[in-house]
């Protein structure tokens, strides 16, 4: 099954983008090739660009506080394990304290590293990090993989509290959705959203054997899914047959 996710607001959209970047960063850092570590640095700079948004850190802290308040409301519920509840709340408190302790915006400390910033200023230029442009960076790429990885882990460590908090918030959000099987008649599906609930994320799973790509749109009132087929030239054409998929709305 292929999982597609559709965020209903800009905040969740930013969280999903950062999650993707942090996951890519983890994969690239674990490898040994200088080229992989070059693109790990490039990804780190992408994270910094997104994290530089003025209200991002405060948004994450507010969401952690909201989640803690919601979970505390389950105390005394016989259907809820107090031990598991305490564990999740403990994770939230740890993430909140770590992120709140970072000075300024997430990743701001890295902007004080002149060597990193010299690479950042050149990495967006096609071929801008050649050896004759940045000889010190070229020399760094020839260091042993373990040494390069140690440097990367040190730099990424300044952003780890943000990554941990976003991973936790998205996990809690995803766990709030209950999957249901639905059918798109003649490739079209619409669902009216109940009033009084604010959904933040839609999750759609579809069998890749169907050869269909979902085009998702939605607002606070309605969700719409149109199934498309990709032609040999890459263009998408509307699929006209019935097809089923799994849908979850996360509030």
PDB file of C-alpha atoms in Angstrom:
ATOM      1  CA  UNK A   1       0.000   0.000   0.000  1.00  0.00           C
ATOM      2  CA  UNK A   2       1.173   3.537  -0.787  1.00  0.00           C
ATOM      3  CA  UNK A   3       0.433   6.123   1.893  1.00  0.00           C
ATOM      4  CA  UNK A   4      -0.459   9.675   0.855  1.00  0.00           C
ATOM      5  CA  UNK A   5      -0.910  12.454   3.411  1.00  0.00           C
ATOM      6  CA  UNK A   6      -2.709  15.752   2.951  1.00  0.00           C
ATOM      7  CA  UNK A   7      -2.328  18.540   5.551  1.00  0.00           C
ATOM      8  CA  UNK A   8      -5.277  20.858   6.177  1.00  0.00           C
ATOM      9  CA  UNK A   9      -3.241  23.824   7.416  1.00  0.00           C
ATOM     10  CA  UNK A  10       0.126  25.497   6.923  1.00  0.00           C
ATOM     11  CA  UNK A  11       1.478  24.435  10.315  1.00  0.00           C
ATOM     12  CA  UNK A  12       1.054  20.706   9.636  1.00  0.00           C
ATOM     13  CA  UNK A  13       2.382  21.249   6.109  1.00  0.00           C
ATOM     14  CA  UNK A  14       5.579  22.663   7.629  1.00  0.00           C
ATOM     15  CA  UNK A  15       5.830  19.769  10.101  1.00  0.00           C
ATOM     16  CA  UNK A  16       5.553  17.215   7.283  1.00  0.00           C
ATOM     17  CA  UNK A  17       8.223  18.977   5.238  1.00  0.00           C
ATOM     18  CA  UNK A  18      10.596  19.036   8.207  1.00  0.00           C
ATOM     19  CA  UNK A  19       9.875  15.380   8.957  1.00  0.00           C
ATOM     20  CA  UNK A  20      10.808  14.430   5.401  1.00  0.00           C
ATOM     21  CA  UNK A  21      14.020  16.475   5.592  1.00  0.00           C
ATOM     22  CA  UNK A  22      15.047  15.004   8.952  1.00  0.00           C
ATOM     23  CA  UNK A  23      14.431  11.453   7.690  1.00  0.00           C
ATOM     24  CA  UNK A  24      16.511  12.137   4.575  1.00  0.00           C
ATOM     25  CA  UNK A  25      19.236  13.604   6.755  1.00  0.00           C
ATOM     26  CA  UNK A  26      19.343  10.450   8.881  1.00  0.00           C
ATOM     27  CA  UNK A  27      19.688   8.198   5.824  1.00  0.00           C
ATOM     28  CA  UNK A  28      22.456  10.289   4.232  1.00  0.00           C
ATOM     29  CA  UNK A  29      24.445  10.672   7.460  1.00  0.00           C
ATOM     30  CA  UNK A  30      24.537   6.905   8.012  1.00  0.00           C
ATOM     31  CA  UNK A  31      26.398   6.380   4.731  1.00  0.00           C
ATOM     32  CA  UNK A  32      30.128   6.776   4.164  1.00  0.00           C
ATOM     33  CA  UNK A  33      30.521   8.365   0.736  1.00  0.00           C
ATOM     34  CA  UNK A  34      31.612  12.028   0.598  1.00  0.00           C
ATOM     35  CA  UNK A  35      28.808  12.663  -1.909  1.00  0.00           C
ATOM     36  CA  UNK A  36      26.219  11.433   0.591  1.00  0.00           C
ATOM     37  CA  UNK A  37      27.628  13.695   3.281  1.00  0.00           C
ATOM     38  CA  UNK A  38      27.596  16.606   0.832  1.00  0.00           C
ATOM     39  CA  UNK A  39      23.869  16.112   0.317  1.00  0.00           C
ATOM     40  CA  UNK A  40      23.425  15.624   4.068  1.00  0.00           C
ATOM     41  CA  UNK A  41      24.837  19.133   4.519  1.00  0.00           C
ATOM     42  CA  UNK A  42      22.579  20.418   1.749  1.00  0.00           C
ATOM     43  CA  UNK A  43      19.594  18.877   3.573  1.00  0.00           C
ATOM     44  CA  UNK A  44      20.746  20.410   6.853  1.00  0.00           C
ATOM     45  CA  UNK A  45      20.673  23.825   5.209  1.00  0.00           C
ATOM     46  CA  UNK A  46      17.150  23.121   3.914  1.00  0.00           C
ATOM     47  CA  UNK A  47      16.077  22.324   7.481  1.00  0.00           C
ATOM     48  CA  UNK A  48      17.616  25.592   8.662  1.00  0.00           C
ATOM     49  CA  UNK A  49      15.718  27.506   5.973  1.00  0.00           C
ATOM     50  CA  UNK A  50      12.394  26.043   7.114  1.00  0.00           C
ATOM     51  CA  UNK A  51      13.235  26.341  10.824  1.00  0.00           C
ATOM     52  CA  UNK A  52      14.129  30.019  10.391  1.00  0.00           C
ATOM     53  CA  UNK A  53      10.427  30.875  10.286  1.00  0.00           C
ATOM     54  CA  UNK A  54       9.855  33.219  13.218  1.00  0.00           C
ATOM     55  CA  UNK A  55       6.861  31.452  14.744  1.00  0.00           C
ATOM     56  CA  UNK A  56       7.864  27.813  14.155  1.00  0.00           C
ATOM     57  CA  UNK A  57       9.464  27.173  17.532  1.00  0.00           C
ATOM     58  CA  UNK A  58       6.602  28.813  19.418  1.00  0.00           C
ATOM     59  CA  UNK A  59       4.050  26.823  17.357  1.00  0.00           C
ATOM     60  CA  UNK A  60       5.732  23.546  18.253  1.00  0.00           C
ATOM     61  CA  UNK A  61       5.917  24.481  21.948  1.00  0.00           C
ATOM     62  CA  UNK A  62       2.222  25.468  21.953  1.00  0.00           C
ATOM     63  CA  UNK A  63       1.250  22.197  20.277  1.00  0.00           C
ATOM     64  CA  UNK A  64       3.236  20.205  22.840  1.00  0.00           C
ATOM     65  CA  UNK A  65       1.429  22.023  25.643  1.00  0.00           C
ATOM     66  CA  UNK A  66      -1.961  21.380  24.005  1.00  0.00           C
ATOM     67  CA  UNK A  67      -1.209  17.671  23.602  1.00  0.00           C
ATOM     68  CA  UNK A  68      -0.142  17.442  27.245  1.00  0.00           C
ATOM     69  CA  UNK A  69      -3.386  19.098  28.368  1.00  0.00           C
ATOM     70  CA  UNK A  70      -5.473  16.738  26.196  1.00  0.00           C
ATOM     71  CA  UNK A  71      -3.698  13.656  27.529  1.00  0.00           C
ATOM     72  CA  UNK A  72      -3.987  14.812  31.139  1.00  0.00           C
ATOM     73  CA  UNK A  73      -7.737  14.890  30.542  1.00  0.00           C
ATOM     74  CA  UNK A  74      -7.681  11.097  30.144  1.00  0.00           C
ATOM     75  CA  UNK A  75      -6.456  10.521  33.690  1.00  0.00           C
ATOM     76  CA  UNK A  76      -8.840   8.370  35.671  1.00  0.00           C
ATOM     77  CA  UNK A  77     -10.325   6.818  32.526  1.00  0.00           C
ATOM     78  CA  UNK A  78     -10.485   3.035  33.164  1.00  0.00           C
ATOM     79  CA  UNK A  79      -9.967   2.360  29.436  1.00  0.00           C
ATOM     80  CA  UNK A  80      -6.606   4.152  29.466  1.00  0.00           C
ATOM     81  CA  UNK A  81      -3.386   2.694  30.882  1.00  0.00           C
ATOM     82  CA  UNK A  82      -1.938   5.180  33.373  1.00  0.00           C
ATOM     83  CA  UNK A  83       1.532   3.755  32.773  1.00  0.00           C
ATOM     84  CA  UNK A  84       1.387   4.351  29.012  1.00  0.00           C
ATOM     85  CA  UNK A  85      -0.210   7.755  29.573  1.00  0.00           C
ATOM     86  CA  UNK A  86       2.585   8.787  31.948  1.00  0.00           C
ATOM     87  CA  UNK A  87       5.168   7.621  29.412  1.00  0.00           C
ATOM     88  CA  UNK A  88       3.743   9.719  26.577  1.00  0.00           C
ATOM     89  CA  UNK A  89       3.323  12.784  28.792  1.00  0.00           C
ATOM     90  CA  UNK A  90       6.914  12.299  29.935  1.00  0.00           C
ATOM     91  CA  UNK A  91       8.046  12.328  26.292  1.00  0.00           C
ATOM     92  CA  UNK A  92       6.142  15.556  25.711  1.00  0.00           C
ATOM     93  CA  UNK A  93       7.672  17.199  28.777  1.00  0.00           C
ATOM     94  CA  UNK A  94      11.177  16.109  27.760  1.00  0.00           C
ATOM     95  CA  UNK A  95      10.683  17.417  24.220  1.00  0.00           C
ATOM     96  CA  UNK A  96       9.260  20.695  25.481  1.00  0.00           C
ATOM     97  CA  UNK A  97      12.171  21.284  27.877  1.00  0.00           C
ATOM     98  CA  UNK A  98      14.806  20.457  25.228  1.00  0.00           C
ATOM     99  CA  UNK A  99      13.257  22.680  22.550  1.00  0.00           C
ATOM    100  CA  UNK A 100      12.541  25.513  24.967  1.00  0.00           C
ATOM    101  CA  UNK A 101      16.187  25.514  26.080  1.00  0.00           C
ATOM    102  CA  UNK A 102      17.447  26.275  22.564  1.00  0.00           C
ATOM    103  CA  UNK A 103      18.531  29.912  22.213  1.00  0.00           C
ATOM    104  CA  UNK A 104      16.530  31.870  19.650  1.00  0.00           C
ATOM    105  CA  UNK A 105      15.183  30.104  16.580  1.00  0.00           C
ATOM    106  CA  UNK A 106      15.928  26.424  16.034  1.00  0.00           C
ATOM    107  CA  UNK A 107      19.343  26.119  14.371  1.00  0.00           C
ATOM    108  CA  UNK A 108      20.347  29.699  15.119  1.00  0.00           C
ATOM    109  CA  UNK A 109      23.604  28.515  16.725  1.00  0.00           C
ATOM    110  CA  UNK A 110      24.682  27.023  13.404  1.00  0.00           C
ATOM    111  CA  UNK A 111      24.505  30.412  11.693  1.00  0.00           C
ATOM    112  CA  UNK A 112      27.442  31.505  13.861  1.00  0.00           C
ATOM    113  CA  UNK A 113      29.684  28.860  12.249  1.00  0.00           C
ATOM    114  CA  UNK A 114      31.462  30.806   9.490  1.00  0.00           C
ATOM    115  CA  UNK A 115      32.791  27.656   7.795  1.00  0.00           C
ATOM    116  CA  UNK A 116      29.292  26.166   7.504  1.00  0.00           C
ATOM    117  CA  UNK A 117      27.843  29.444   6.306  1.00  0.00           C
ATOM    118  CA  UNK A 118      30.502  29.724   3.589  1.00  0.00           C
ATOM    119  CA  UNK A 119      29.322  26.353   2.262  1.00  0.00           C
ATOM    120  CA  UNK A 120      25.688  27.362   2.604  1.00  0.00           C
ATOM    121  CA  UNK A 121      26.261  30.490   0.520  1.00  0.00           C
ATOM    122  CA  UNK A 122      27.760  28.445  -2.319  1.00  0.00           C
ATOM    123  CA  UNK A 123      25.745  25.219  -2.246  1.00  0.00           C
ATOM    124  CA  UNK A 124      22.752  26.737  -4.046  1.00  0.00           C
ATOM    125  CA  UNK A 125      24.934  27.770  -6.981  1.00  0.00           C
ATOM    126  CA  UNK A 126      25.229  25.060  -9.672  1.00  0.00           C
ATOM    127  CA  UNK A 127      28.674  23.540  -9.169  1.00  0.00           C
ATOM    128  CA  UNK A 128      29.417  26.171  -6.549  1.00  0.00           C
ATOM    129  CA  UNK A 129      31.178  23.844  -4.116  1.00  0.00           C
ATOM    130  CA  UNK A 130      34.008  22.733  -6.393  1.00  0.00           C
ATOM    131  CA  UNK A 131      37.459  22.320  -4.873  1.00  0.00           C
ATOM    132  CA  UNK A 132      38.715  25.599  -6.314  1.00  0.00           C
ATOM    133  CA  UNK A 133      35.714  27.446  -4.780  1.00  0.00           C
ATOM    134  CA  UNK A 134      35.906  25.927  -1.291  1.00  0.00           C
ATOM    135  CA  UNK A 135      39.270  24.189  -0.758  1.00  0.00           C
ATOM    136  CA  UNK A 136      38.649  23.737   2.989  1.00  0.00           C
ATOM    137  CA  UNK A 137      35.346  21.982   2.276  1.00  0.00           C
ATOM    138  CA  UNK A 138      37.047  19.862  -0.398  1.00  0.00           C
ATOM    139  CA  UNK A 139      39.614  18.813   2.204  1.00  0.00           C
ATOM    140  CA  UNK A 140      36.834  17.971   4.694  1.00  0.00           C
ATOM    141  CA  UNK A 141      35.257  15.639   2.141  1.00  0.00           C
ATOM    142  CA  UNK A 142      38.517  13.663   2.102  1.00  0.00           C
ATOM    143  CA  UNK A 143      38.464  13.038   5.847  1.00  0.00           C
ATOM    144  CA  UNK A 144      37.607   9.516   7.108  1.00  0.00           C
ATOM    145  CA  UNK A 145      33.840   8.826   7.071  1.00  0.00           C
ATOM    146  CA  UNK A 146      33.720   8.470  10.852  1.00  0.00           C
ATOM    147  CA  UNK A 147      35.180  11.947  11.330  1.00  0.00           C
ATOM    148  CA  UNK A 148      32.794  13.516   8.830  1.00  0.00           C
ATOM    149  CA  UNK A 149      29.872  11.744  10.470  1.00  0.00           C
ATOM    150  CA  UNK A 150      30.949  12.978  13.881  1.00  0.00           C
ATOM    151  CA  UNK A 151      30.941  16.558  12.585  1.00  0.00           C
ATOM    152  CA  UNK A 152      27.513  16.092  11.018  1.00  0.00           C
ATOM    153  CA  UNK A 153      26.094  14.625  14.222  1.00  0.00           C
ATOM    154  CA  UNK A 154      27.418  17.593  16.170  1.00  0.00           C
ATOM    155  CA  UNK A 155      25.787  20.087  13.790  1.00  0.00           C
ATOM    156  CA  UNK A 156      22.519  18.188  13.542  1.00  0.00           C
ATOM    157  CA  UNK A 157      22.444  17.933  17.342  1.00  0.00           C
ATOM    158  CA  UNK A 158      21.487  21.610  17.472  1.00  0.00           C
ATOM    159  CA  UNK A 159      18.280  20.713  15.606  1.00  0.00           C
ATOM    160  CA  UNK A 160      17.534  17.386  17.308  1.00  0.00           C
ATOM    161  CA  UNK A 161      15.070  18.849  19.862  1.00  0.00           C
ATOM    162  CA  UNK A 162      13.025  20.258  16.993  1.00  0.00           C
ATOM    163  CA  UNK A 163      13.125  16.945  15.123  1.00  0.00           C
ATOM    164  CA  UNK A 164      12.127  14.909  18.198  1.00  0.00           C
ATOM    165  CA  UNK A 165       9.223  17.248  18.970  1.00  0.00           C
ATOM    166  CA  UNK A 166       7.875  17.191  15.413  1.00  0.00           C
ATOM    167  CA  UNK A 167       8.158  13.391  15.176  1.00  0.00           C
ATOM    168  CA  UNK A 168       6.219  13.080  18.448  1.00  0.00           C
ATOM    169  CA  UNK A 169       3.501  15.571  17.469  1.00  0.00           C
ATOM    170  CA  UNK A 170       2.949  13.898  14.094  1.00  0.00           C
ATOM    171  CA  UNK A 171       2.813  10.447  15.705  1.00  0.00           C
ATOM    172  CA  UNK A 172       0.158  11.608  18.166  1.00  0.00           C
ATOM    173  CA  UNK A 173      -1.803  13.238  15.338  1.00  0.00           C
ATOM    174  CA  UNK A 174      -1.644  10.147  13.123  1.00  0.00           C
ATOM    175  CA  UNK A 175      -2.667   7.872  15.972  1.00  0.00           C
ATOM    176  CA  UNK A 176      -5.831   9.974  16.394  1.00  0.00           C
ATOM    177  CA  UNK A 177      -7.182   8.899  12.999  1.00  0.00           C
ATOM    178  CA  UNK A 178      -9.306   5.771  12.498  1.00  0.00           C
ATOM    179  CA  UNK A 179      -8.866   4.190   9.032  1.00  0.00           C
ATOM    180  CA  UNK A 180     -11.970   3.279   7.052  1.00  0.00           C
ATOM    181  CA  UNK A 181     -12.357   1.640   3.667  1.00  0.00           C
ATOM    182  CA  UNK A 182     -14.151   3.784   1.088  1.00  0.00           C
ATOM    183  CA  UNK A 183     -14.966   3.514  -2.613  1.00  0.00           C
ATOM    184  CA  UNK A 184     -14.382   6.149  -5.265  1.00  0.00           C
ATOM    185  CA  UNK A 185     -17.184   5.724  -7.770  1.00  0.00           C
ATOM    186  CA  UNK A 186     -15.946   6.330 -11.303  1.00  0.00           C
ATOM    187  CA  UNK A 187     -12.729   7.611  -9.767  1.00  0.00           C
ATOM    188  CA  UNK A 188     -14.388  10.316  -7.636  1.00  0.00           C
ATOM    189  CA  UNK A 189     -14.852  10.465  -3.856  1.00  0.00           C
ATOM    190  CA  UNK A 190     -16.259  13.216  -1.624  1.00  0.00           C
ATOM    191  CA  UNK A 191     -16.965  13.316   2.082  1.00  0.00           C
ATOM    192  CA  UNK A 192     -18.621  16.051   4.107  1.00  0.00           C
ATOM    193  CA  UNK A 193     -16.747  16.758   7.332  1.00  0.00           C
ATOM    194  CA  UNK A 194     -18.685  16.898  10.598  1.00  0.00           C
ATOM    195  CA  UNK A 195     -19.140  20.333  12.096  1.00  0.00           C
ATOM    196  CA  UNK A 196     -17.488  21.088  15.414  1.00  0.00           C
ATOM    197  CA  UNK A 197     -14.309  19.142  14.664  1.00  0.00           C
ATOM    198  CA  UNK A 198     -11.140  20.563  13.169  1.00  0.00           C
ATOM    199  CA  UNK A 199      -9.214  18.002  11.154  1.00  0.00           C
ATOM    200  CA  UNK A 200      -5.526  18.626  10.565  1.00  0.00           C
ATOM    201  CA  UNK A 201      -4.395  15.669   8.445  1.00  0.00           C
ATOM    202  CA  UNK A 202      -5.833  13.239   5.922  1.00  0.00           C
ATOM    203  CA  UNK A 203      -4.140   9.877   5.380  1.00  0.00           C
ATOM    204  CA  UNK A 204      -4.921   7.788   2.309  1.00  0.00           C
ATOM    205  CA  UNK A 205      -3.630   4.292   1.549  1.00  0.00           C
ATOM    206  CA  UNK A 206      -4.102   2.796  -1.897  1.00  0.00           C
ATOM    207  CA  UNK A 207      -2.940  -0.395  -3.549  1.00  0.00           C
ATOM    208  CA  UNK A 208      -0.157   0.417  -6.056  1.00  0.00           C
ATOM    209  CA  UNK A 209      -1.386  -2.442  -8.245  1.00  0.00           C
ATOM    210  CA  UNK A 210      -4.328  -0.213  -9.178  1.00  0.00           C
ATOM    211  CA  UNK A 211      -1.918   2.141 -10.941  1.00  0.00           C
ATOM    212  CA  UNK A 212      -3.788   5.187  -9.638  1.00  0.00           C
ATOM    213  CA  UNK A 213      -2.560   8.454  -8.136  1.00  0.00           C
ATOM    214  CA  UNK A 214      -4.930  10.365  -5.810  1.00  0.00           C
ATOM    215  CA  UNK A 215      -5.374  14.101  -6.205  1.00  0.00           C
ATOM    216  CA  UNK A 216      -6.586  15.328  -2.807  1.00  0.00           C
ATOM    217  CA  UNK A 217      -8.201  18.626  -1.891  1.00  0.00           C
ATOM    218  CA  UNK A 218     -10.027  19.662   1.216  1.00  0.00           C
ATOM    219  CA  UNK A 219     -11.158  22.339   3.632  1.00  0.00           C
ATOM    220  CA  UNK A 220     -12.996  22.451   6.952  1.00  0.00           C
ATOM    221  CA  UNK A 221     -16.259  21.411   5.263  1.00  0.00           C
ATOM    222  CA  UNK A 222     -15.404  18.896   2.555  1.00  0.00           C
ATOM    223  CA  UNK A 223     -12.784  16.406   1.408  1.00  0.00           C
ATOM    224  CA  UNK A 224     -12.462  15.446  -2.238  1.00  0.00           C
ATOM    225  CA  UNK A 225     -10.324  12.747  -3.875  1.00  0.00           C
ATOM    226  CA  UNK A 226      -9.948  12.291  -7.624  1.00  0.00           C
ATOM    227  CA  UNK A 227      -8.110   9.193  -8.819  1.00  0.00           C
ATOM    228  CA  UNK A 228      -5.808   9.671 -11.783  1.00  0.00           C
ATOM    229  CA  UNK A 229      -3.799   7.397 -14.068  1.00  0.00           C
ATOM    230  CA  UNK A 230      -0.345   8.316 -15.273  1.00  0.00           C
ATOM    231  CA  UNK A 231       0.143   7.987 -19.016  1.00  0.00           C
ATOM    232  CA  UNK A 232       3.405   6.870 -20.621  1.00  0.00           C
ATOM    233  CA  UNK A 233       4.316  10.502 -21.298  1.00  0.00           C
ATOM    234  CA  UNK A 234       3.879  11.347 -17.591  1.00  0.00           C
ATOM    235  CA  UNK A 235       0.594  13.201 -17.938  1.00  0.00           C
ATOM    236  CA  UNK A 236      -2.228  12.388 -15.519  1.00  0.00           C
ATOM    237  CA  UNK A 237      -5.653  11.428 -16.843  1.00  0.00           C
ATOM    238  CA  UNK A 238      -8.803  10.971 -14.770  1.00  0.00           C
ATOM    239  CA  UNK A 239      -9.591   7.326 -13.986  1.00  0.00           C
ATOM    240  CA  UNK A 240     -13.193   6.459 -14.791  1.00  0.00           C
ATOM    241  CA  UNK A 241     -13.606   3.176 -12.914  1.00  0.00           C
ATOM    242  CA  UNK A 242     -14.570   2.375  -9.313  1.00  0.00           C
ATOM    243  CA  UNK A 243     -11.703   1.807  -6.890  1.00  0.00           C
ATOM    244  CA  UNK A 244     -11.380   1.383  -3.129  1.00  0.00           C
ATOM    245  CA  UNK A 245      -8.829   2.820  -0.747  1.00  0.00           C
ATOM    246  CA  UNK A 246      -8.330   3.401   2.963  1.00  0.00           C
ATOM    247  CA  UNK A 247      -8.994   6.841   4.442  1.00  0.00           C
ATOM    248  CA  UNK A 248      -8.245   8.290   7.881  1.00  0.00           C
ATOM    249  CA  UNK A 249      -9.027  11.791   9.142  1.00  0.00           C
ATOM    250  CA  UNK A 250      -6.860  12.970  12.026  1.00  0.00           C
ATOM    251  CA  UNK A 251      -8.094  15.694  14.383  1.00  0.00           C
TER     252      UNK A 251
END
